[in-house]
Coordinates of C-alpha atoms and ligand atoms in Angstrom, one line a residue:
X1 CA 55.1 111.0 116.2
X2 CA 52.7 109.3 118.5
X3 CA 49.7 111.4 119.6
X4 CA 49.4 109.9 123.0
X5 CA 52.3 107.7 123.9
X6 CA 51.3 104.6 126.0
X7 CA 54.9 104.5 127.0
X8 CA 55.2 101.4 129.2
X9 CA 53.3 99.2 126.9
X10 CA 53.4 97.6 123.5
X11 CA 54.1 100.3 120.8
X12 CA 54.7 98.6 117.5
X13 CA 55.6 101.9 115.7
X14 CA 58.6 102.4 118.0
X15 CA 61.8 101.4 116.1
X16 CA 65.2 100.7 117.6
X17 CA 68.4 101.5 115.8
X18 CA 71.7 99.9 116.8
X19 CA 74.7 102.2 116.2
X20 CA 77.3 100.2 118.0
X21 CA 79.7 100.0 115.1
X22 CA 79.2 103.5 113.8
X23 CA 79.4 105.4 117.2
X24 CA 81.8 102.9 118.8
X25 CA 84.1 103.3 115.8
X26 CA 84.8 106.8 116.9
X27 CA 87.0 105.4 119.7
X28 CA 88.9 102.8 117.7
X29 CA 89.0 104.5 114.3
X30 CA 86.5 101.9 113.1
X31 CA 89.1 99.1 113.4
X32 CA 86.6 96.4 114.2
X33 CA 87.2 92.8 112.9
X34 CA 84.7 91.5 110.4
X35 CA 83.8 88.9 113.1
X36 CA 82.7 91.6 115.6
X37 CA 80.7 93.5 113.0
X38 CA 79.0 90.3 111.8
X39 CA 78.3 89.3 115.4
X40 CA 76.5 92.6 116.1
X41 CA 74.5 92.1 112.9
X42 CA 73.5 88.6 113.9
X43 CA 72.5 89.9 117.3
X44 CA 70.4 92.6 115.8
X45 CA 68.5 90.0 113.8
X46 CA 68.0 87.7 116.8
X47 CA 67.0 90.5 119.1
X48 CA 64.4 91.9 116.7
X49 CA 66.2 95.3 116.4
X50 CA 64.8 97.4 113.5
X51 CA 67.9 99.0 112.0
X52 CA 71.7 98.6 112.3
X53 CA 74.0 101.5 111.5
X54 CA 77.2 99.9 110.1
X55 CA 79.4 102.9 109.9
X56 CA 80.1 106.2 108.1
X57 CA 80.1 107.0 104.4
X58 CA 83.0 109.4 105.1
X59 CA 85.7 110.5 102.7
X60 CA 89.1 108.7 102.7
X61 CA 90.8 112.1 102.2
X62 CA 90.4 113.3 105.9
X63 CA 90.2 109.6 107.1
X64 CA 92.9 107.7 105.2
X65 CA 92.4 104.0 104.8
X66 CA 95.9 103.4 106.1
X67 CA 94.7 104.7 109.5
X68 CA 91.0 104.1 109.6
X69 CA 89.1 100.8 109.3
X70 CA 86.5 100.0 106.6
X71 CA 83.5 101.2 108.7
X72 CA 84.6 104.8 108.4
X73 CA 84.0 104.7 104.7
X74 CA 81.5 101.8 104.2
X75 CA 82.7 100.9 100.7
X76 CA 80.1 98.7 99.0
X77 CA 82.6 95.9 98.7
X78 CA 83.1 95.8 102.5
X79 CA 79.3 95.9 103.0
X80 CA 78.8 93.1 100.5
X81 CA 81.6 91.0 102.2
X82 CA 80.3 91.2 105.7
X83 CA 76.6 91.4 105.1
X84 CA 76.5 88.9 102.2
X85 CA 73.0 87.6 101.6
X86 CA 71.3 90.3 103.7
X87 CA 67.6 90.6 102.7
X88 CA 65.5 93.4 104.2
X89 CA 62.2 91.7 103.3
X90 CA 63.1 88.5 104.9
X91 CA 64.8 89.9 108.0
X92 CA 63.0 93.3 108.6
X93 CA 66.4 94.8 109.5
X94 CA 67.3 98.0 107.8
X95 CA 71.0 98.5 107.2
X96 CA 72.1 102.1 107.3
X97 CA 75.2 104.4 107.2
X98 CA 75.8 107.9 108.4
X99 CA 77.1 110.6 106.1
X100 CA 78.6 113.7 107.8
X101 CA 78.2 117.1 106.1
X102 CA 81.6 118.4 105.2
X103 CA 83.3 115.0 105.5
X104 CA 81.6 112.8 102.9
X105 CA 82.1 112.6 99.2
X106 CA 78.4 111.6 99.1
X107 CA 77.9 112.2 95.4
X108 CA 80.6 109.6 94.6
X109 CA 80.4 107.4 97.7
X110 CA 76.7 106.7 97.8
X111 CA 75.4 104.5 95.0
X112 CA 71.7 104.0 94.2
X113 CA 69.8 102.1 96.8
X114 CA 69.0 99.3 94.4
X115 CA 72.7 98.7 94.0
X116 CA 73.5 98.6 97.7
X117 CA 72.6 96.5 100.8
X118 CA 72.0 99.8 102.6
X119 CA 68.5 101.1 103.1
X120 CA 68.9 104.3 104.9
X121 CA 71.4 107.2 105.1
X122 CA 71.5 109.3 108.2
X123 CA 72.8 112.8 107.5
X124 CA 74.8 114.3 110.4
X125 CA 75.4 118.0 110.5
X126 CA 76.1 121.0 112.7
X127 CA 73.7 123.9 112.5
X128 CA 75.9 126.0 110.2
X129 CA 76.0 123.1 107.7
X130 CA 72.2 122.9 107.3
X131 CA 72.2 123.9 103.6
X132 CA 74.6 121.1 102.7
X133 CA 72.6 118.7 104.9
X134 CA 69.4 119.5 102.9
X135 CA 71.3 118.8 99.6
X136 CA 72.6 115.5 101.0
X137 CA 69.1 114.4 102.2
X138 CA 67.6 115.3 98.8
X139 CA 70.4 113.5 96.9
X140 CA 70.1 110.4 99.0
X141 CA 66.3 110.4 98.8
X142 CA 66.6 110.6 95.0
X143 CA 68.8 107.6 95.1
X144 CA 66.0 105.8 96.8
X145 CA 67.2 105.7 100.4
X146 CA 65.2 106.4 103.6
X147 CA 66.9 109.4 105.2
X148 CA 67.2 111.1 108.6
X149 CA 68.4 114.5 109.7
X150 CA 70.7 114.4 112.7
X151 CA 71.5 117.9 114.0
X152 CA 74.5 117.4 116.2
X153 CA 75.5 119.2 119.4
X154 CA 72.0 120.6 119.9
X155 CA 72.8 121.5 123.5
X156 CA 75.2 124.1 122.2
X157 CA 73.0 126.0 119.8
X158 CA 70.7 128.9 120.5
X159 CA 66.9 128.7 119.9
X160 CA 66.9 130.9 116.8
X161 CA 69.4 128.6 115.1
X162 CA 67.5 125.4 116.0
X163 CA 64.4 127.0 114.6
X164 CA 66.2 127.8 111.3
X165 CA 67.4 124.2 111.0
X166 CA 63.9 122.8 111.8
X167 CA 62.2 125.0 109.2
X168 CA 64.8 124.0 106.5
X169 CA 64.5 120.3 107.4
X170 CA 60.7 120.3 107.5
X171 CA 60.4 120.4 103.7
X172 CA 63.0 117.8 103.0
X173 CA 62.1 114.1 102.3
X174 CA 63.9 113.0 105.6
X175 CA 61.5 110.7 107.5
X176 CA 63.1 111.4 110.9
X177 CA 64.6 114.4 112.7
X178 CA 66.8 113.3 115.5
X179 CA 67.5 115.0 118.8
X180 CA 71.2 114.5 119.2
X181 CA 72.8 115.1 122.6
X182 CA 76.4 114.8 121.3
X183 CA 78.0 116.2 124.5
X184 CA 75.8 114.2 127.0
X185 CA 74.8 117.6 128.5
X186 CA 71.0 117.5 128.5
X187 CA 68.7 116.9 131.5
X188 CA 65.2 115.6 131.3
X189 CA 63.6 119.0 131.2
X190 CA 65.7 120.0 128.2
X191 CA 64.7 116.9 126.4
X192 CA 61.1 117.8 127.0
X193 CA 61.6 121.4 125.7
X194 CA 63.5 120.2 122.6
X195 CA 61.0 117.4 121.9
X196 CA 58.1 119.9 122.0
X197 CA 60.1 122.4 119.9
X198 CA 60.8 119.8 117.2
X199 CA 57.2 118.5 117.3
X200 CA 55.7 121.9 116.9
X201 CA 58.1 123.0 114.1
X202 CA 57.6 119.7 112.2
X203 CA 53.8 119.5 112.6
X204 CA 52.1 118.4 109.4
X205 CA 55.3 116.9 107.9
X206 CA 54.8 113.3 109.0
X207 CA 58.3 113.2 110.3
X208 CA 59.1 111.1 113.3
X209 CA 61.3 112.5 116.1
X210 CA 64.3 110.4 117.0
X211 CA 66.6 110.4 120.1
X212 CA 70.4 109.8 120.2
X213 CA 71.8 110.3 123.7
X214 CA 75.3 110.2 125.1
X215 CA 76.0 109.0 128.6
X216 CA 78.4 111.6 130.1
X217 CA 76.1 112.3 133.1
X218 CA 74.7 108.7 133.1
X219 CA 71.4 110.1 131.7
X220 CA 71.5 108.5 128.2
X221 CA 68.9 105.8 129.2
X222 CA 66.8 108.1 131.3
X223 CA 66.7 110.8 128.5
X224 CA 65.9 108.1 125.9
X225 CA 63.0 106.9 128.1
X226 CA 61.8 110.5 128.5
X227 CA 61.8 111.0 124.7
X228 CA 59.9 107.7 124.3
X229 CA 57.3 108.9 126.8
X230 CA 56.9 112.1 124.9
X231 CA 56.3 110.1 121.7
X232 CA 59.7 109.6 120.1
X233 CA 59.4 106.5 117.8
X234 CA 63.0 106.3 116.5
X235 CA 65.4 105.4 119.2
X236 CA 69.2 104.9 119.1
X237 CA 71.2 102.6 121.4
X238 CA 74.4 100.6 121.4
X239 CA 75.5 97.3 122.8
X240 CA 76.8 97.8 126.4
X241 CA 76.7 101.5 125.6
X242 CA 79.8 101.2 123.3
X243 CA 80.2 104.6 121.8
X244 CA 82.3 107.7 121.7
X245 CA 83.6 108.9 125.1
X246 CA 81.0 108.2 127.7
X247 CA 79.1 106.0 125.3
X248 CA 75.4 105.8 124.4
X249 CA 72.1 104.6 125.7
X250 CA 72.8 100.9 126.5
X251 CA 70.8 98.5 124.3
X252 CA 70.4 96.0 127.1
X253 CA 68.6 98.6 129.3
X254 CA 66.5 99.8 126.4
X255 CA 65.2 96.4 125.3
X256 CA 64.6 95.5 128.9
X257 CA 62.3 98.5 129.2
X258 CA 60.4 98.1 125.9
X259 CA 57.3 95.9 126.0
X260 CA 57.1 94.8 122.4
X261 CA 57.6 91.0 122.6
X262 CA 59.5 91.0 119.3
X263 CA 62.5 92.4 121.2
X264 CA 64.7 89.7 122.7
X265 CA 67.2 90.5 125.4
X266 CA 69.2 87.2 125.6
X267 CA 71.1 87.6 122.3
X268 CA 72.2 91.1 123.4
X269 CA 73.5 89.8 126.7
X270 CA 75.3 86.9 124.9
X271 CA 77.0 89.4 122.4
X272 CA 78.1 91.6 125.3
X273 CA 79.7 88.6 127.1
X274 CA 81.4 87.2 124.1
X275 CA 82.4 90.2 122.0
X276 CA 82.0 93.5 123.8
X277 CA 83.6 92.6 127.2
X278 CA 86.8 91.6 125.5
X279 CA 86.8 95.0 123.7
X280 CA 86.4 96.7 127.0
X281 CA 89.9 95.5 127.9
X282 CA 91.4 97.2 124.8
X283 CA 89.4 100.4 124.4
X284 CA 88.1 103.0 126.9
X285 CA 84.5 104.1 126.9
X286 CA 81.7 104.7 129.4
X287 CA 81.1 107.3 132.0
X288 CA 84.1 108.4 133.9
X289 CA 85.0 111.7 135.7
X290 CA 86.6 113.4 132.6
X291 CA 83.4 112.7 130.6
X292 CA 81.2 113.8 133.5
X293 CA 83.0 117.1 133.5
X294 CA 82.8 117.8 129.7
X295 CA 79.1 116.8 129.8
X296 CA 78.4 119.1 132.7
X297 CA 80.3 121.9 131.0
X298 CA 78.5 121.4 127.6
X299 CA 81.9 120.7 125.9
X300 CA 82.8 118.3 123.1
X301 CA 84.3 115.1 124.7
X302 CA 87.5 115.3 122.7
X303 CA 89.7 116.7 125.5
X304 CA 88.4 114.0 127.8
X305 CA 89.0 111.3 125.2
X306 CA 92.6 112.6 124.7
X307 CA 93.1 112.6 128.4
X308 CA 91.8 109.0 128.8
X309 CA 94.2 107.9 126.1
X310 CA 97.2 109.5 127.8
X311 CA 99.6 108.2 130.4
X312 CA 97.5 109.2 133.5
X313 CA 93.9 108.5 132.5
X314 CA 92.8 108.4 136.2
X315 CA 94.4 111.6 137.3
X316 CA 90.9 113.2 137.5
X317 CA 92.2 116.2 139.6
X318 CA 94.6 117.1 136.8
X319 CA 91.8 117.0 134.2
X320 CA 89.5 119.0 136.5
X321 CA 92.2 121.7 137.0
X322 CA 93.0 121.8 133.3
X323 CA 89.4 122.0 132.0
X324 CA 87.4 123.7 134.8
X325 CA 90.0 126.3 135.7
X326 CA 90.7 127.1 132.1
X327 CA 87.1 127.7 131.0
Ligands
LIG1 C1 74.5 112.7 114.6 C2 75.1 111.5 115.2 O1 74.2 110.9 116.0 C3 76.5 111.6 115.6 C4 76.8 111.4 117.0 O2 76.9 110.3 117.4 C5 76.8 112.5 117.9 O3 76.6 112.3 119.1 O4 76.9 113.7 117.5

């Protein structure tokens, strides 16, 4: 964590992670073409982005390969095909995958780091899964990976539970503890409170604090900037905000804000024009009233996603009546 964060200026320790394919895959079952995945990778290289999350290391049992694309499982052969020749030392780009507690066969699916092009495993978990998350982090660190701890849905957990998680994670080898606003519910003041809570609990552990924001209330970029101002040095964003439901902090806004000259905006704009805009015609993401409502109500976006996939995606009043009057 930065002691004093000179937020509007050059801060070389601040690292940007692109999770377009991993988070965006939650709206199309990770059915991206190799061309799109490779284009995001090439853009990360050209734009000076520090890490690219290529998907999930999740089990094919709950996510059968007949239904879900390769980036839900990140088999090594798929990684080797699409990122052939990737070299961390030459490019400075870390490739990473997310493993969900309860949904990953991590002991079988994750091979030693020196046998993989992946450099980092981000462990995602809900508060009640913290014991498994600790085991996963320790296991992946033993295999040689950088690791992060991503406590999901933090807006929905009481303080005592957050404290329990933070004290369990503090002693793990995870380099980063991420503030994850899964429901896009948090306001600036809550980001402040959580950042300070995480920083106090993790003091002395050398862990960085990360931020992963969803855009239900059109606050993902603002909340990301707020975390950066406070000292967060590990920041998630996606190209054109492509991500589950309302999407994420848009990369194009984030890079426009950062002052490190290594970050280049033009390749991101080019990718958006050539690859992401065509996707926008096929799949729905980004803020809309159903996502605003679930964000305001601190609910998982699944009902809004189902509604947007249905026959009357713009019948906002019907969604309001269903969700607001039912809760
Ligand atoms: C822990 C991850 O960042 C998963 C995710 O995207 C979420 O919002 O939850």
